[in-house]
mmCIF file of C-alpha atoms in Angstrom:
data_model
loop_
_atom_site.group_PDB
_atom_site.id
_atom_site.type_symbol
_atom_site.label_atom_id
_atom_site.label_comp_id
_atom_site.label_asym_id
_atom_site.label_seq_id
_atom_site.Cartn_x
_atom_site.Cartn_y
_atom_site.Cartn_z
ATOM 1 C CA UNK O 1 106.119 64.936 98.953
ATOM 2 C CA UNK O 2 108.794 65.396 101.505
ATOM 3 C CA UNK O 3 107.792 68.901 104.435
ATOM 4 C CA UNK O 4 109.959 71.661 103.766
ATOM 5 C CA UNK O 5 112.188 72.265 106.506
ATOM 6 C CA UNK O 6 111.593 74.912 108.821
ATOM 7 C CA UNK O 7 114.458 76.410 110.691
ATOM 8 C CA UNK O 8 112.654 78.120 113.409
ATOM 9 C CA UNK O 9 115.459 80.972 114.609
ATOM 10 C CA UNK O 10 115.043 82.275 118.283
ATOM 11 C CA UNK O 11 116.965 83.820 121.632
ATOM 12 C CA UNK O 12 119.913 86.121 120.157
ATOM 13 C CA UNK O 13 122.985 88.410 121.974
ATOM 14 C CA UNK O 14 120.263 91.279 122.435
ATOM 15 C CA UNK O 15 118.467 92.135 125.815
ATOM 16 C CA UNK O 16 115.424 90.956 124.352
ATOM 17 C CA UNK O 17 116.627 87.238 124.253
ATOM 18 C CA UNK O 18 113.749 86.208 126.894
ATOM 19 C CA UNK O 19 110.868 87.940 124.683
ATOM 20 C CA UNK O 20 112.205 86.247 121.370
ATOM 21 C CA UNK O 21 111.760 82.632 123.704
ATOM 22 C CA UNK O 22 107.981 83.620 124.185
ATOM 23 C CA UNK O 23 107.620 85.138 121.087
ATOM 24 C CA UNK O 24 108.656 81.660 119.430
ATOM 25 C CA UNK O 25 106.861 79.713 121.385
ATOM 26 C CA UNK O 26 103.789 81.110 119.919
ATOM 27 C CA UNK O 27 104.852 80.842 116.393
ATOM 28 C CA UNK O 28 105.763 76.941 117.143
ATOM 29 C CA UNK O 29 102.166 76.520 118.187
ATOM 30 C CA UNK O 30 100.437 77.999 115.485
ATOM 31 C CA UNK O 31 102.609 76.959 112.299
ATOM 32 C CA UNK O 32 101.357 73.470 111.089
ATOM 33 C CA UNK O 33 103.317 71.005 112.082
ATOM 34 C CA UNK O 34 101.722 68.610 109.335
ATOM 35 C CA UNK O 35 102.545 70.337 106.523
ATOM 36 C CA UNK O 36 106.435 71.549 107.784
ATOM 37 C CA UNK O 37 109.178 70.161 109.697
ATOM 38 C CA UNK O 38 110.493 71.657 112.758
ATOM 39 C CA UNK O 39 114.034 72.662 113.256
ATOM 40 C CA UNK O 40 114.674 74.622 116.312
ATOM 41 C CA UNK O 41 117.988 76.641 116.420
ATOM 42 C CA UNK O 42 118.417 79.132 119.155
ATOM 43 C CA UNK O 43 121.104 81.571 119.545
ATOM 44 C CA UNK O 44 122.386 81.686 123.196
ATOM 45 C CA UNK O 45 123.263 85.261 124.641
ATOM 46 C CA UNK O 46 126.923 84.470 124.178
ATOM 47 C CA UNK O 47 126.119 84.114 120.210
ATOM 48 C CA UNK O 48 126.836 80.643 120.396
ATOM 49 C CA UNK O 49 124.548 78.230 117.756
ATOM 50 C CA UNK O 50 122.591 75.244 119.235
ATOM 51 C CA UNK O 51 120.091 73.104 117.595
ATOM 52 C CA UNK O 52 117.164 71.640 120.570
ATOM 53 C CA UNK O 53 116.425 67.981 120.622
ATOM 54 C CA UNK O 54 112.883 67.988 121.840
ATOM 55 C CA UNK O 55 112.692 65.001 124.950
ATOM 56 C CA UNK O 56 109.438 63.332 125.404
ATOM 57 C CA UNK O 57 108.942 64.830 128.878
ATOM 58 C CA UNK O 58 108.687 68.188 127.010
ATOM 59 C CA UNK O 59 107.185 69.962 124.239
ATOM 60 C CA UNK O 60 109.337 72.565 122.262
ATOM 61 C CA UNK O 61 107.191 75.530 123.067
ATOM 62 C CA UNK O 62 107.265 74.299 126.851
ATOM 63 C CA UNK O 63 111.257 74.310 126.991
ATOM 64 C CA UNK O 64 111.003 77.465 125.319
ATOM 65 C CA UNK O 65 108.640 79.489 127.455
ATOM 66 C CA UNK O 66 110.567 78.173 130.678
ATOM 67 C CA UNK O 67 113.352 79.380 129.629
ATOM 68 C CA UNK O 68 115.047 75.402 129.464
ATOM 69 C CA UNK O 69 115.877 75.014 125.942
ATOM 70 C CA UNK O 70 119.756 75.189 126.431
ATOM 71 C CA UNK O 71 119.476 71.894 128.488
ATOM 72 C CA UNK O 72 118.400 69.988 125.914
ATOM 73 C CA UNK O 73 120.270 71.836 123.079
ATOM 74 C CA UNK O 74 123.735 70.713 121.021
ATOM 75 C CA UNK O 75 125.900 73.150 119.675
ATOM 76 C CA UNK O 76 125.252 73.643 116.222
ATOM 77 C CA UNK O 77 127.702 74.162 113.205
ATOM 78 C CA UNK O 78 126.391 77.203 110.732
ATOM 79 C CA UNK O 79 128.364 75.694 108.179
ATOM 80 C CA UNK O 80 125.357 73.139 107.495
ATOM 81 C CA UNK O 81 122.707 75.177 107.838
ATOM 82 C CA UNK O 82 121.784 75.138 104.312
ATOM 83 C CA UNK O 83 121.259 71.434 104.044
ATOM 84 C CA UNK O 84 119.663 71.535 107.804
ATOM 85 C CA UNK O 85 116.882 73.634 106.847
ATOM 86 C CA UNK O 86 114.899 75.098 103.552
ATOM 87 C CA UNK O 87 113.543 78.224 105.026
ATOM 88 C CA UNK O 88 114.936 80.372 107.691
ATOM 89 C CA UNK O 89 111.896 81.618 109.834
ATOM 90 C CA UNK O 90 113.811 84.351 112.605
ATOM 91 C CA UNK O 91 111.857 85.516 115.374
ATOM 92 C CA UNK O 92 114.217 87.312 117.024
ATOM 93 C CA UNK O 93 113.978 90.673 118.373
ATOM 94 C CA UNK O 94 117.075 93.501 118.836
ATOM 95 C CA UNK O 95 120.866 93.727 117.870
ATOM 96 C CA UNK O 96 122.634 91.336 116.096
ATOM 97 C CA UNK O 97 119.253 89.569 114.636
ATOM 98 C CA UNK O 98 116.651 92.058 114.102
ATOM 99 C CA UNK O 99 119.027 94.708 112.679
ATOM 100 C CA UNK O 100 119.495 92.967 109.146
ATOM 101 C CA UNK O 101 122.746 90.759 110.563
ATOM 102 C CA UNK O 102 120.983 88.178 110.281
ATOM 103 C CA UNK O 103 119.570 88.483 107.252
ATOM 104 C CA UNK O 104 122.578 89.176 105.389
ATOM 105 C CA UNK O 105 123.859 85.599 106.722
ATOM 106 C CA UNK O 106 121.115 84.176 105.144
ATOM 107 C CA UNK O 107 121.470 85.964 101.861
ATOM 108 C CA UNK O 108 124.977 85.280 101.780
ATOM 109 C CA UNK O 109 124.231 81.574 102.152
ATOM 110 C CA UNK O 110 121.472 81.616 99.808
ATOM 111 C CA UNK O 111 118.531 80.566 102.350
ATOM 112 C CA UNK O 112 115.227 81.885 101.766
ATOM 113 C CA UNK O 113 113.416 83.775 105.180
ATOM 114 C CA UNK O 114 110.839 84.703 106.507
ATOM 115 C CA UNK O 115 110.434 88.887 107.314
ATOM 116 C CA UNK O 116 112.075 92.469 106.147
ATOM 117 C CA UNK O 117 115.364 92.533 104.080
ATOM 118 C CA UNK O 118 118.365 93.791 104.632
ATOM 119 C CA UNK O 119 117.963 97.616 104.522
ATOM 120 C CA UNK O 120 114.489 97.317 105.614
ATOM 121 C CA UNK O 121 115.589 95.642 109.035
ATOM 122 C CA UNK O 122 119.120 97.527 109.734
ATOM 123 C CA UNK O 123 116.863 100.998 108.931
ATOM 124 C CA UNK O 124 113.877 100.622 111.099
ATOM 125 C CA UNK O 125 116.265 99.544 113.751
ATOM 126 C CA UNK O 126 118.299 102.865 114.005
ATOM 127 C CA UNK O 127 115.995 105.389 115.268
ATOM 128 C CA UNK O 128 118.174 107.721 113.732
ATOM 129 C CA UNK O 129 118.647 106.846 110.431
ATOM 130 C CA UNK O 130 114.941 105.761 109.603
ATOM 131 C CA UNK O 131 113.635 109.317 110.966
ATOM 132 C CA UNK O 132 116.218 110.771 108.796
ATOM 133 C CA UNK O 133 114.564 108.632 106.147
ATOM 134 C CA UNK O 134 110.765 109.459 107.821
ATOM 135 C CA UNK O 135 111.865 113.122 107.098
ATOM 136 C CA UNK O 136 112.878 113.457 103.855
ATOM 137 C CA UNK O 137 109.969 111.239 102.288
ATOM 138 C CA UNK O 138 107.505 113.996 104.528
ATOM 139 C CA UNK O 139 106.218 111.944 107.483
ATOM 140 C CA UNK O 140 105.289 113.878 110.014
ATOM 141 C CA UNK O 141 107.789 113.214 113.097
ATOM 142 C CA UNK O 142 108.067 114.332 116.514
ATOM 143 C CA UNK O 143 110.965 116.370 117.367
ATOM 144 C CA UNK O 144 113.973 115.091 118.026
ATOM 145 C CA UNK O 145 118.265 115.162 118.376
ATOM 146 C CA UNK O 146 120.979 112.788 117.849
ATOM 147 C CA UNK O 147 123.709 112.370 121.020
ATOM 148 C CA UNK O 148 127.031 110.267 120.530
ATOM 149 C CA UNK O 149 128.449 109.226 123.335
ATOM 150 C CA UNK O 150 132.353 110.314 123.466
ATOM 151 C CA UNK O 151 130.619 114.060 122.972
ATOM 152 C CA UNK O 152 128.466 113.263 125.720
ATOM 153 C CA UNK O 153 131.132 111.951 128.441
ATOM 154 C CA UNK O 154 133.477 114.922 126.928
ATOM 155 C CA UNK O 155 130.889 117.146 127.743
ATOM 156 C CA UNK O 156 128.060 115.999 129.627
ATOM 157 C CA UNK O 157 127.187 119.496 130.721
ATOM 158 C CA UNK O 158 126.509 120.936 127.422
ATOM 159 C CA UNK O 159 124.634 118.309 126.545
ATOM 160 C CA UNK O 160 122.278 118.380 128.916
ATOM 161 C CA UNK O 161 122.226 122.186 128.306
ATOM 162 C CA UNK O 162 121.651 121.307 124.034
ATOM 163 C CA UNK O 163 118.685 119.165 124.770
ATOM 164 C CA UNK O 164 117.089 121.622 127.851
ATOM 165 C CA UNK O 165 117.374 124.106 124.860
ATOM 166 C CA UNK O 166 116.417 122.174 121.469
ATOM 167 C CA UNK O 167 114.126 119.487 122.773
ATOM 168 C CA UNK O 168 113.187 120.418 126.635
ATOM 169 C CA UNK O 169 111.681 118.742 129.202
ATOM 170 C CA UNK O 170 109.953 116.360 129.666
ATOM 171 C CA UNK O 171 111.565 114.289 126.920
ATOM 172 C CA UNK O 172 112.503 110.584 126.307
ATOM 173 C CA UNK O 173 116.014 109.222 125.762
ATOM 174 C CA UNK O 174 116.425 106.370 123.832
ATOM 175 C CA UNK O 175 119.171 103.555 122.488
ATOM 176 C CA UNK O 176 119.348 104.346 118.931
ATOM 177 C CA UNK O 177 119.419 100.508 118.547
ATOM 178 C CA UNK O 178 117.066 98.672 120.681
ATOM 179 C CA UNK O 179 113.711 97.513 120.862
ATOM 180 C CA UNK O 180 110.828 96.155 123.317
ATOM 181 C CA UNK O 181 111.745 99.652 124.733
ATOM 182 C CA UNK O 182 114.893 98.327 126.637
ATOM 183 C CA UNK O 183 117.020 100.985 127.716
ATOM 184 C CA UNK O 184 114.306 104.132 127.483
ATOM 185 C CA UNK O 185 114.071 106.573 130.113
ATOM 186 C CA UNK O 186 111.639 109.617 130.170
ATOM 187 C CA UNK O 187 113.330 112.491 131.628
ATOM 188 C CA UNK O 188 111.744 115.183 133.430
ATOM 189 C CA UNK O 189 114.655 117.404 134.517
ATOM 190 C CA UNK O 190 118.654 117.755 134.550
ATOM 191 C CA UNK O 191 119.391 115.447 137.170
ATOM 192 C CA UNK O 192 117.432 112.752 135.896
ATOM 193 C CA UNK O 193 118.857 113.445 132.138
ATOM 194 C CA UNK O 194 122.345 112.642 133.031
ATOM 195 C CA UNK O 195 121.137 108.819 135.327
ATOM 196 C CA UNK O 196 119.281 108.238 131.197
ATOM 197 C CA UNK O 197 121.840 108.882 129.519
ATOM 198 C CA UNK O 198 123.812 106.191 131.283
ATOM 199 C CA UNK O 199 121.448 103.571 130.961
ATOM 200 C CA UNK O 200 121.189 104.966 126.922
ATOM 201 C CA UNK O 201 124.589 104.582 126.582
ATOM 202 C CA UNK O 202 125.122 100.907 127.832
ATOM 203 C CA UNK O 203 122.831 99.597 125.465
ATOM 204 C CA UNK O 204 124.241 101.911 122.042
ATOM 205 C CA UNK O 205 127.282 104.654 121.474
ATOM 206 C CA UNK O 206 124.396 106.742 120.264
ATOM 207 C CA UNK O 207 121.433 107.924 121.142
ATOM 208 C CA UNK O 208 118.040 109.553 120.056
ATOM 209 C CA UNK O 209 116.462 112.049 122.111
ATOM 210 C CA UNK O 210 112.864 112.773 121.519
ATOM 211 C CA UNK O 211 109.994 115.353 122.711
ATOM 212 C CA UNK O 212 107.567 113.825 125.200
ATOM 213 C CA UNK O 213 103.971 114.896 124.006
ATOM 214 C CA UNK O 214 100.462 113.967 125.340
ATOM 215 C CA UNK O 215 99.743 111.362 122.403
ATOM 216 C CA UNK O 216 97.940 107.771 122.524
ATOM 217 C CA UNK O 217 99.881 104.990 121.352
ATOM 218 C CA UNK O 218 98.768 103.159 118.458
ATOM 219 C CA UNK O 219 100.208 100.708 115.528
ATOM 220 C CA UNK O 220 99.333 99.076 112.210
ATOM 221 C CA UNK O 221 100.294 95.595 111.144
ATOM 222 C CA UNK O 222 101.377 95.457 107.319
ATOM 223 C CA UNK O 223 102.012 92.324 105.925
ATOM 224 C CA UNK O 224 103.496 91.426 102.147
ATOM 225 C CA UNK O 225 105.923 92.521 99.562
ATOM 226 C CA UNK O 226 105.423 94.254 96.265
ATOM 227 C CA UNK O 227 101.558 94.867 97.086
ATOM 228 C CA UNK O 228 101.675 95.321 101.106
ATOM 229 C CA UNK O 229 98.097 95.247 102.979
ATOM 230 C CA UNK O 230 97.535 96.994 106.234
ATOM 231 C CA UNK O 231 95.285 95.068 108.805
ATOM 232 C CA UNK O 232 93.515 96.869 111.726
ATOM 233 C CA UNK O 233 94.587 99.623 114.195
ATOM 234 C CA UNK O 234 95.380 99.357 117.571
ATOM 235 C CA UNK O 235 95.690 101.449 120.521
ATOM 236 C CA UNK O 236 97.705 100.711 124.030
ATOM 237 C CA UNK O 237 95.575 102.038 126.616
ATOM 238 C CA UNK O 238 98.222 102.912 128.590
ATOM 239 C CA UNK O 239 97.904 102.300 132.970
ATOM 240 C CA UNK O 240 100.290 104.742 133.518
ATOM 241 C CA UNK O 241 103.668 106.433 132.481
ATOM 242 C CA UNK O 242 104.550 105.163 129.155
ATOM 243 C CA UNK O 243 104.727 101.585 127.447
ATOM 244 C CA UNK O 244 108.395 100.355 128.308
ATOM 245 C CA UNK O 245 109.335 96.878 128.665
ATOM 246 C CA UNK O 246 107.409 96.192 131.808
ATOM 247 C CA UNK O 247 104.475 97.076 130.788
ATOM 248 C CA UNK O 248 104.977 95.230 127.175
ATOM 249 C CA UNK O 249 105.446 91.894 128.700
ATOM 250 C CA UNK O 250 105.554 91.950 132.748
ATOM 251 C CA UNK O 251 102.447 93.380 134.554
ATOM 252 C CA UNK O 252 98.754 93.048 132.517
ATOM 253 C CA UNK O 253 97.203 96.710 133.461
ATOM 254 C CA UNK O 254 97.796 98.266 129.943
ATOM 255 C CA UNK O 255 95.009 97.146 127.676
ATOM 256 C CA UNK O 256 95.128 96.793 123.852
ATOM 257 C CA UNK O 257 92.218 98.246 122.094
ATOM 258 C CA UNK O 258 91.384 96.449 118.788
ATOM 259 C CA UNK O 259 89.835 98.246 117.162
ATOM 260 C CA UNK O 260 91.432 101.508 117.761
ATOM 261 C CA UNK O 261 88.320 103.604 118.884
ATOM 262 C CA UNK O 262 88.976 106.285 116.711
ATOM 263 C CA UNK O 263 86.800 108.260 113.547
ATOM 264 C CA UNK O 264 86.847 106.010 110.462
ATOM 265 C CA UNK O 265 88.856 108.499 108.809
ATOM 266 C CA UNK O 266 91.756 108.777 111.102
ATOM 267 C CA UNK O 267 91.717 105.016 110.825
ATOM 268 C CA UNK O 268 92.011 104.478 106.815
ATOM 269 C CA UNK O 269 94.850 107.589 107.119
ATOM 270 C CA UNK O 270 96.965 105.495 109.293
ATOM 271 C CA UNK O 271 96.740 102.160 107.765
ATOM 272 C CA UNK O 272 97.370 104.794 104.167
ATOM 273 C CA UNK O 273 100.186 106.127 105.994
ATOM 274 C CA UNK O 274 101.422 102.601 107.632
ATOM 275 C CA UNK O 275 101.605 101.308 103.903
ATOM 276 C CA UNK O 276 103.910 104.402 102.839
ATOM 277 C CA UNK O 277 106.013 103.972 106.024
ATOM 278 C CA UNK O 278 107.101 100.791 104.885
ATOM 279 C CA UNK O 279 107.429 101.066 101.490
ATOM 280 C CA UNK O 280 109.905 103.915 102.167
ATOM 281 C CA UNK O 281 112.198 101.482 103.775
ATOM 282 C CA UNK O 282 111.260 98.771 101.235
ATOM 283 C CA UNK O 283 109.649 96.460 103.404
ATOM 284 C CA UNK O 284 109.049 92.927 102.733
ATOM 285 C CA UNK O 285 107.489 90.385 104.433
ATOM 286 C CA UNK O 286 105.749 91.659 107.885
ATOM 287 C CA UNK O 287 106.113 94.605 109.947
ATOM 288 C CA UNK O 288 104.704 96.625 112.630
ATOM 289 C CA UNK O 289 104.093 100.217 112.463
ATOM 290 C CA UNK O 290 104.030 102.356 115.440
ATOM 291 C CA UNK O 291 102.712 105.546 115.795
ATOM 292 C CA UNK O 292 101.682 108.790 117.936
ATOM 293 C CA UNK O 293 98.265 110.514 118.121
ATOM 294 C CA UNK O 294 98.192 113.955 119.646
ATOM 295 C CA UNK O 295 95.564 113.913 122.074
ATOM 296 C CA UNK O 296 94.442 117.476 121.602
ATOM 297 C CA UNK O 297 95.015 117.821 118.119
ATOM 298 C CA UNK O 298 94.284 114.834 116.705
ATOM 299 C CA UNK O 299 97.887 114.819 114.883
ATOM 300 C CA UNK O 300 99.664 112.181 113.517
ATOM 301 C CA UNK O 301 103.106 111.249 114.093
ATOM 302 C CA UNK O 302 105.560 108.339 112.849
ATOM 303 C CA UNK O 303 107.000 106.763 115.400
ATOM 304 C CA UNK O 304 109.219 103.392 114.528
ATOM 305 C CA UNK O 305 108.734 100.933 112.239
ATOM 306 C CA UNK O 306 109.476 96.880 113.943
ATOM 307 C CA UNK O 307 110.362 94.281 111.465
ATOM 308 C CA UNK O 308 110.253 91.286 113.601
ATOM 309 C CA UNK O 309 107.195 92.622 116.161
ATOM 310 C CA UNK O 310 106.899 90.076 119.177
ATOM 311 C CA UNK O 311 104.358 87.181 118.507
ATOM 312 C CA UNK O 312 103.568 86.706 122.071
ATOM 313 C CA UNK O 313 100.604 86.024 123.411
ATOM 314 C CA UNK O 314 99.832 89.730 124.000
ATOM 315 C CA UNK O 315 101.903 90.749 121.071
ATOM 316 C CA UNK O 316 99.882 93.357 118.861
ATOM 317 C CA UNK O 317 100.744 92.298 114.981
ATOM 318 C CA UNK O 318 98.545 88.802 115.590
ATOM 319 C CA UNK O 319 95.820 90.257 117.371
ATOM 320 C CA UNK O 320 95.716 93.286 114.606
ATOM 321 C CA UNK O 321 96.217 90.773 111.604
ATOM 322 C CA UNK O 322 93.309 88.670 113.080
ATOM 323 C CA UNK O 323 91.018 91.477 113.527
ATOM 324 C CA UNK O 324 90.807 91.335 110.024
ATOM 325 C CA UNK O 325 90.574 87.702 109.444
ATOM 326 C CA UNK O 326 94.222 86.952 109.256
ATOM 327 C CA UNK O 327 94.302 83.784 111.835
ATOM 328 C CA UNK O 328 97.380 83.478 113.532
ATOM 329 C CA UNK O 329 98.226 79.915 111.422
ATOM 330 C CA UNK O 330 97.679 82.340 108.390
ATOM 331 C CA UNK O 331 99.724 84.838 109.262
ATOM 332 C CA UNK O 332 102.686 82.646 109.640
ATOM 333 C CA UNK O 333 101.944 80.578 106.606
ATOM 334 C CA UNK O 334 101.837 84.243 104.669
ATOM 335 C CA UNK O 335 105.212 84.847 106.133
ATOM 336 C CA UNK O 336 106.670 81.763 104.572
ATOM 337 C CA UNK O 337 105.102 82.352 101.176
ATOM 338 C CA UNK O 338 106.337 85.713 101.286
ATOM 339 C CA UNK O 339 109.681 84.550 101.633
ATOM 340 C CA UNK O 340 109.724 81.892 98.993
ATOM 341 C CA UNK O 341 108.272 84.395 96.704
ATOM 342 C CA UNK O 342 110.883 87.421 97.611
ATOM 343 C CA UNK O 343 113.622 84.415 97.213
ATOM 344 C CA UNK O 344 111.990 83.417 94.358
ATOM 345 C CA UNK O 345 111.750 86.881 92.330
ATOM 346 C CA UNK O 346 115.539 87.402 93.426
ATOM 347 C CA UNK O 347 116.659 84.337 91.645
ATOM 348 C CA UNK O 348 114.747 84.714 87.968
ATOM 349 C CA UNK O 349 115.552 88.254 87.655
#
């Protein structure tokens, strides 16, 4: 029996192009390579398609994680991508391929893959729109506002003067679209409000502005489709300041705490609650669920929901799926099945 083709989909337009290389890296070392067939496609940070011919001086995850691939890469047509591949695996994080783009190019061409849906993925990518969603199904939210950008630069002023009065300080300012935390600024008074807003509104034309509160960071992994399972909890022990993208994937002084040392029933509410969170945006396939717990209070808060989580070495959905006895080979091979099954389903409706 001939391997299925797997079209492993990496890089993308987004800022997060260099953590999707890592991130795939690890997926092309733990998938087995005896059962599928590797086809690497990367998307450069132009948008441009290339498929990488793997030299014998290199491996594929090698080329990836030095950042090399393009070298040995040939443009690629999307046109044949259908009889190139017979299962679209994308781990790609941000705009343009996290945000359900992606995935409606696959649907349209009728390619089964690997991960959230449509709605699912362009949902949980808008801050916005999924706490809009968060707060009509009841989750408990922190506070927050919505800022467009030609009101802003109109009035920058009276913005500044909305959020000192609805929100306060400190507070966080955030790309509505964006993840690996990429363009987030916490704000402590006026003049620093204005420099985040700047940095906010490169990356997005709006923006999410949120309450800072003393909370611990922690996140669920949930993995499958009509019956979704929840694996461990995990906490980011946090260094200092606040997890952004530097302390994600740069420096090593944050430590992950697996389990979550918190009371057993705190635990089986958030992995309850994780469940909920993503059936409300009818999740499929894999996601990670991120939330906030109030230090004092014990509270819980939704944060964001990521539908393609980074699969780096000290990427959290792995280590939380293996905590429970989800290896790392198993989690991707669930991902595939997933997909073939959600593809599957679709088509005998």
């Amino acid at each position: 029996m001939a391997k299925k083709k797997i079209g492993l989909i990496f890089g993308g337009r987004s800022p997060e192009h260099e953590v999707s290389l890592l991130s795939a890296a690890s997926v092309s070392r733990a998938i087995d390579k005896n059962k599928y067939s590797m086809v690497y496609l990367g998307i450069t940070r132009e948008g441009g398609w290339k498929r990488l011919n793997i030299p014998k001086s290199f491996t594929p995850e090698e080329l990836l994680e030095n950042g090399r691939w393009e070298e040995y890469a040939e443009d690629f047509d999307m046109g044949i991508l259908k009889t190139s591949i017979d299962f679209a695996l994308p781990i790609v994080h941000g705009p343009y391929c996290e945000d359900g783009k992606l995935q409606g190019f696959f649907e349209t061409m009728d390619i089964p893959y690997g991960g959230c849906g449509v709605l699912a993925s362009a949902l949980a990518m808008d801050k916005l729109a999924s706490k809009d969603v968060f707060a009509k199904v009841g989750f408990p939210i922190c506070k927050h506002k919505p800022l467009f950008s030609w009101r802003y630069f109109s009035h920058p002023e009276k913005s500044e003067q909305e959020t000192a009065g609805e929100i306060g300080y400190p507070c966080f300012v955030k790309p509505a679209n964006m993840g690996s935390s990429v363009g987030i600024t916490k704000v402590k008074d006026p003049e620093e409000f204005f420099r985040a807003c700047d940095i906010a509104f490169s990356y997005d034309k709006r923006v999410i502005i949120e309450e800072a509160l003393d909370v611990r960071d922690v996140e669920v992994a949930v993995i499958g489709n009509e019956a979704p399972f929840a694996g461990e909890v995990g906490e980011i022990a946090l260094s200092a300041g606040f997890y952004d993208y530097n302390a994600k994937y740069i420096n090593d002084k944050s430590e992950m705490l697996i389990p979550a040392p918190i009371p057993p029933q705190t635990r089986e509410e958030l992995r309850a609650l994780a469940v909920k969170a993503y059936e409300a945006i009818d999740g499929e396939g894999f996601a990670r669920i991120d939330f906030f717990l109030e230090k004092k209070t014990g509270r819980i808060l939704l944060n964001e929901i990521n539908t393609i989580p980074g699969f780096t070495k000290r990427s959290m959905f792995p280590l939380l799926m293996g905590a429970v006895g989800i290896s790392y080979p198993d989690v991707i091979e669930r991902i595939i099945e997933l997909g073939y099954e959600r593809y599957n389903n679709k088509n005998h409706r």
